XYZ file of C-alpha atoms in Angstrom:
392
model
C -50.707 -24.556 31.994
C -51.164 -20.407 30.648
C -48.888 -19.220 28.625
C -48.114 -15.759 28.963
C -46.454 -13.140 25.832
C -43.811 -11.398 26.203
C -43.560 -8.421 28.750
C -43.141 -5.125 26.999
C -40.846 -3.708 29.446
C -38.717 -7.271 28.870
C -36.864 -7.933 32.082
C -37.780 -5.573 34.141
C -36.433 -2.684 36.731
C -36.615 -0.556 39.862
C -39.005 1.748 39.324
C -38.054 5.403 41.640
C -41.096 4.163 43.827
C -39.224 0.605 44.984
C -41.809 -1.628 42.144
C -40.649 -3.542 39.704
C -42.207 -3.336 35.858
C -41.710 -6.232 32.955
C -40.800 -10.099 34.808
C -39.981 -9.655 37.397
C -42.879 -7.363 38.682
C -45.071 -9.193 36.815
C -43.752 -12.801 39.581
C -43.760 -10.735 42.013
C -47.909 -9.353 42.064
C -48.481 -13.284 41.614
C -49.046 -12.352 37.672
C -46.554 -15.223 36.667
C -45.453 -18.046 38.220
C -42.796 -19.253 36.729
C -40.076 -17.164 33.377
C -39.090 -19.266 31.642
C -36.877 -16.584 29.991
C -33.374 -16.538 30.657
C -32.077 -14.579 33.311
C -28.188 -13.655 34.705
C -27.554 -15.421 37.465
C -26.740 -11.798 39.220
C -28.283 -9.128 42.481
C -31.658 -7.837 40.899
C -31.763 -5.715 44.539
C -34.653 -7.849 45.513
C -35.096 -10.663 47.869
C -37.985 -12.411 46.523
C -37.313 -14.081 43.797
C -35.431 -16.803 43.150
C -33.298 -18.169 40.935
C -33.663 -22.129 39.362
C -30.184 -24.364 38.675
C -28.151 -22.763 36.348
C -28.977 -23.329 32.300
C -26.085 -22.777 30.135
C -23.918 -20.057 30.586
C -23.695 -16.036 28.169
C -21.649 -13.198 27.479
C -22.114 -9.792 27.087
C -20.626 -8.259 24.494
C -20.247 -5.094 23.166
C -20.822 -4.615 19.204
C -19.296 -1.529 16.964
C -19.447 -0.883 13.505
C -17.481 -2.734 11.373
C -14.594 -1.097 10.141
C -14.529 0.130 6.753
C -13.194 -1.740 3.722
C -9.760 -1.327 2.009
C -10.457 1.234 -0.412
C -8.983 -0.859 -4.088
C -5.914 1.463 -4.975
C -4.782 0.601 -1.237
C -5.031 -2.978 -1.521
C -1.481 -4.198 -2.190
C -0.405 -2.408 1.034
C -2.973 -4.246 2.965
C -2.821 -7.391 1.878
C 0.938 -8.104 2.137
C 1.597 -8.541 6.841
C 3.300 -5.447 8.044
C 6.336 -8.602 8.917
C 6.357 -9.380 5.252
C 6.573 -5.915 4.430
C 9.415 -5.326 6.844
C 10.617 -8.349 6.441
C 10.734 -7.514 1.960
C 12.340 -3.932 2.795
C 15.169 -4.951 5.408
C 16.277 -7.930 3.176
C 16.714 -5.633 0.363
C 18.894 -3.718 1.775
C 20.610 -5.886 3.920
C 21.511 -8.012 0.247
C 23.297 -4.631 -0.999
C 25.252 -4.456 1.959
C 26.785 -8.947 1.818
C 27.218 -8.055 -1.770
C 30.124 -4.962 -0.797
C 31.649 -6.744 1.852
C 32.329 -9.420 -0.621
C 33.167 -6.873 -2.493
C 35.263 -5.332 -0.186
C 36.894 -8.711 0.744
C 38.049 -9.187 -2.896
C 39.259 -6.003 -3.339
C 41.490 -6.037 -0.423
C 42.546 -9.886 -0.090
C 43.907 -8.683 -3.379
C 42.412 -11.645 -5.053
C 42.245 -10.174 -8.176
C 45.461 -7.548 -8.738
C 43.497 -4.091 -8.907
C 45.427 -3.283 -12.494
C 43.941 -5.433 -14.027
C 40.768 -4.739 -13.106
C 37.753 -3.099 -15.464
C 37.276 0.867 -14.944
C 33.816 0.682 -12.906
C 35.399 -1.511 -10.817
C 39.090 0.917 -9.443
C 36.290 3.986 -8.274
C 36.153 4.335 -5.012
C 33.579 1.766 -2.403
C 31.252 4.302 -2.211
C 30.053 4.709 -6.129
C 30.160 1.311 -6.322
C 28.316 0.731 -3.549
C 25.527 2.513 -5.395
C 25.815 0.297 -8.448
C 25.707 -2.849 -6.226
C 22.443 -0.917 -3.527
C 20.883 -0.708 -7.637
C 21.333 -3.459 -8.520
C 20.155 -5.775 -5.168
C 16.779 -4.351 -5.895
C 16.679 -5.256 -9.773
C 16.978 -8.785 -8.969
C 15.516 -8.568 -5.145
C 12.521 -7.769 -7.819
C 13.094 -10.210 -9.872
C 14.111 -8.691 -12.811
C 17.457 -9.125 -14.937
C 20.931 -7.011 -14.034
C 22.724 -5.559 -17.643
C 25.495 -6.695 -16.913
C 26.512 -9.980 -13.929
C 29.501 -9.137 -11.180
C 32.771 -9.634 -12.285
C 33.372 -12.052 -9.265
C 32.523 -15.524 -9.362
C 32.051 -15.408 -5.873
C 29.448 -12.046 -6.188
C 27.742 -14.347 -9.565
C 27.130 -17.549 -6.489
C 26.127 -14.759 -4.315
C 23.589 -13.171 -6.997
C 21.831 -16.678 -7.606
C 21.239 -17.341 -4.176
C 19.779 -13.867 -4.184
C 17.513 -14.827 -7.533
C 16.162 -18.483 -5.570
C 15.229 -16.564 -2.511
C 13.536 -13.614 -4.072
C 11.503 -16.331 -6.081
C 10.010 -16.686 -2.319
C 8.936 -13.730 -1.919
C 7.430 -13.350 -4.849
C 5.367 -15.968 -4.458
C 4.302 -14.783 -1.094
C 3.496 -11.157 -2.387
C 1.797 -12.363 -5.702
C -0.722 -14.703 -3.817
C -1.878 -12.352 -1.072
C -2.343 -9.715 -3.520
C -4.303 -11.315 -5.746
C -6.181 -13.071 -2.833
C -7.156 -9.066 -1.632
C -8.902 -9.126 -4.546
C -11.321 -11.123 -4.161
C -11.938 -11.660 0.008
C -12.413 -8.106 1.252
C -9.737 -6.687 3.261
C -11.295 -4.508 5.939
C -9.502 -1.831 8.509
C -8.123 -2.735 12.025
C -11.606 -2.900 14.452
C -11.454 -2.149 17.738
C -10.098 -5.958 19.619
C -9.763 -4.699 22.966
C -12.075 -2.507 25.617
C -8.619 -0.317 26.583
C -9.013 0.212 22.114
C -13.179 1.149 22.964
C -11.797 4.023 25.574
C -9.530 5.570 23.526
C -12.367 5.420 20.266
C -14.810 7.246 22.731
C -17.631 5.757 21.494
C -20.377 5.954 23.894
C -21.850 2.351 25.078
C -25.648 2.096 24.489
C -27.677 -0.617 26.152
C -31.732 -1.499 26.229
C -32.101 -2.871 30.051
C -30.726 -1.565 32.722
C -30.195 -5.021 34.529
C -27.181 -4.786 31.358
C -25.579 -1.269 33.402
C -25.645 -3.012 36.841
C -22.563 -4.347 37.164
C -21.735 -4.064 33.527
C -17.783 -2.166 34.804
C -17.642 -3.113 37.935
C -14.229 -1.543 38.548
C -11.495 -3.491 40.226
C -7.970 -3.175 41.436
C -6.554 -4.249 37.893
C -8.886 -1.702 35.760
C -10.143 0.277 37.652
C -9.756 2.917 35.768
C -10.082 1.849 32.320
C -12.980 0.092 33.757
C -14.508 3.455 35.583
C -13.510 5.510 32.193
C -16.232 3.330 30.116
C -19.010 3.726 32.015
C -18.692 7.460 32.292
C -19.414 7.298 28.533
C -22.812 3.917 28.879
C -26.079 6.185 28.236
C -29.545 4.173 28.678
C -31.904 3.791 25.336
C -34.281 3.289 27.556
C -36.989 4.912 23.421
C -38.580 0.946 22.667
C -38.212 2.137 18.632
C -34.562 3.449 18.886
C -32.823 0.530 17.235
C -29.797 0.592 18.432
C -28.483 -2.285 16.157
C -29.525 -1.303 13.039
C -28.729 2.582 14.151
C -25.174 1.114 14.912
C -24.832 -1.133 11.982
C -26.014 2.111 9.216
C -24.459 4.714 10.926
C -21.820 3.430 14.039
C -21.533 6.333 15.889
C -21.342 4.871 19.501
C -20.730 0.763 20.330
C -24.163 -1.216 22.073
C -24.123 -4.033 25.114
C -26.225 -7.307 24.032
C -26.116 -10.780 24.956
C -23.784 -12.882 23.483
C -26.322 -16.191 22.568
C -28.675 -12.930 21.463
C -26.399 -11.438 18.623
C -25.153 -14.773 17.024
C -28.795 -15.574 17.038
C -30.597 -12.874 15.761
C -28.455 -11.211 14.151
C -25.938 -13.339 12.241
C -26.780 -12.104 8.647
C -25.189 -8.863 9.779
C -22.368 -10.398 11.162
C -22.053 -12.589 7.762
C -22.390 -8.809 6.052
C -19.882 -7.484 7.702
C -21.765 -4.972 9.254
C -21.298 -5.173 13.041
C -18.323 -6.074 14.404
C -18.082 -7.742 18.091
C -15.169 -6.940 20.337
C -13.648 -10.213 20.868
C -12.870 -8.988 25.131
C -16.187 -9.536 27.114
C -16.389 -7.632 29.852
C -18.798 -10.147 31.085
C -19.611 -13.816 31.967
C -22.848 -14.278 33.680
C -24.844 -17.907 33.663
C -27.639 -18.662 33.151
C -31.187 -19.645 34.486
C -35.153 -19.027 35.139
C -36.919 -16.656 37.846
C -39.935 -17.731 40.036
C -40.540 -16.494 43.360
C -38.969 -17.065 46.625
C -39.792 -20.530 49.081
C -41.938 -21.269 45.737
C -43.743 -24.617 45.905
C -42.940 -26.426 42.924
C -38.984 -24.656 43.129
C -37.796 -28.362 44.573
C -39.388 -30.847 41.703
C -38.505 -27.747 38.660
C -35.002 -28.127 38.765
C -35.220 -32.097 39.988
C -37.021 -31.857 36.118
C -34.441 -29.618 34.643
C -31.111 -30.874 35.805
C -32.963 -34.317 33.860
C -32.702 -31.989 31.397
C -28.774 -31.713 31.603
C -27.777 -34.304 31.961
C -29.903 -36.675 28.569
C -28.645 -33.456 26.676
C -31.932 -32.021 26.173
C -31.140 -28.738 26.599
C -27.571 -28.012 24.917
C -28.989 -29.927 22.280
C -32.150 -27.028 21.502
C -28.940 -24.560 22.102
C -27.505 -26.219 19.365
C -29.944 -26.570 17.134
C -30.683 -23.476 16.914
C -27.545 -21.949 16.154
C -27.483 -24.223 12.485
C -30.799 -22.696 12.704
C -29.791 -19.768 12.723
C -26.759 -20.392 10.362
C -28.674 -22.116 8.090
C -31.449 -19.178 7.229
C -28.580 -16.807 6.830
C -27.065 -19.653 3.742
C -29.793 -19.856 2.360
C -30.048 -15.748 2.315
C -26.484 -15.558 1.062
C -26.072 -18.813 -0.509
C -24.948 -17.506 -3.998
C -22.627 -14.974 -2.273
C -20.945 -17.748 -0.168
C -20.648 -19.431 -3.702
C -18.600 -17.047 -5.339
C -15.564 -17.386 -5.303
C -13.870 -15.851 -7.742
C -13.973 -12.104 -8.988
C -13.440 -10.410 -12.288
C -10.795 -7.526 -12.327
C -10.902 -4.692 -14.023
C -9.055 -0.976 -14.696
C -10.117 0.417 -10.298
C -8.174 -2.530 -9.418
C -4.809 -1.031 -10.335
C -4.872 2.069 -9.220
C -1.819 2.312 -7.270
C -0.060 0.650 -10.449
C -0.423 3.983 -11.633
C 0.566 5.896 -8.655
C 3.470 4.530 -8.372
C 3.784 5.235 -12.110
C 2.457 8.693 -11.944
C 5.434 9.251 -8.705
C 8.193 7.258 -10.255
C 8.238 10.153 -13.210
C 8.072 12.684 -11.366
C 10.768 11.661 -9.121
C 13.105 11.059 -12.056
C 11.965 14.779 -13.718
C 13.138 15.576 -10.158
C 16.543 13.604 -10.659
C 17.020 14.591 -13.360
C 17.181 18.548 -12.966
C 19.319 18.236 -10.225
C 21.333 15.777 -12.147
C 22.168 18.918 -14.673
C 21.675 21.584 -11.948
C 24.521 19.768 -10.269
C 26.383 20.199 -13.973
C 25.476 23.061 -14.565
C 27.615 24.241 -11.259
C 30.612 21.919 -11.675
C 30.579 23.449 -15.244
C 30.848 26.920 -13.477
C 33.115 25.945 -10.599
C 35.962 24.773 -13.471
C 35.526 27.735 -15.361
C 35.714 29.680 -12.212
C 38.516 28.073 -11.738
C 40.479 28.279 -14.712
C 39.408 31.766 -15.054
C 41.938 32.457 -11.915
C 44.741 29.839 -12.209
C 44.912 32.026 -15.466
C 44.728 35.507 -13.703
C 47.918 33.887 -11.629
C 49.452 32.927 -14.125
C 49.431 36.228 -16.434
C 50.043 38.010 -12.847
């Protein structure tokens, strides 16, 4: 047996004159008898080659640059899931509504005589509700209220609200703590529709990847047609598509999933690239030789024996394990480092909230002063008008 190095043109493509280069061209001109490079089982526009039995499966995937990391000052906002935020804010307002409902029921059912109630409980309900809204949020964020409500039913309700706030507080605090240890990233592209909306060009190295990558069907014709218009062939071998995407992220790339997992797993672990979970194509992988070659039955029989004995699946599994171990050796320190020392930069959002709160406080103080002055002027003008009427 004589083994040849891989062809510089990889799998091969059909040239304008009808001939082929690469591995397919080597087979057609009898330079190679059998090519043990895994080919997708599909139409390569020639009937002079033949596939072996299918050995394993693979997929064409599209990868992009990993989304940017969430800045430290925004971590508290992104660390907590949206449904938790909605529940937290919603329960805060719902608690005040339940509290005022208890107040209304207590007053209008005449459980306590109105004459014996305190002065603040004899005010209009709208003013009582504003005070209850403030106290509800004070309790909900696990702070102490200055005065407990006068009615026993409201005291019991306040205790139950404190219990629930402990549960939500634990969830929020644990999420905040974990966000400073495990980095958070913005949302990545999850679907082909999202890729289409992003407007990224889709680069591919081998022409065979483009043949039926985005073949339209009735359900996805518009989407696939739009994606097909965004594809671009990059024949320049010196242009490393993977490295360019990982570094700049101005486009997307097409590759075989197993190739990325075996050869570029370190980029995935370092979170430099992201594989879109929706794969456009699934293929069977087989080897290639000339049609009607005299050894096809013998080689196919041996390949089937390899499959039956588990040799091929073991070979594939060993390659994945070796790749994972290599990444673990390179990033062993990062993987065992399960702690992080927090600095003042990690609490930027707290200072921003404090500054915004102070600004609102001064604005409200100015508005209260303005309202007070306007009321005084109104009272003085009313008094002057009454005096004038009296004199008249």
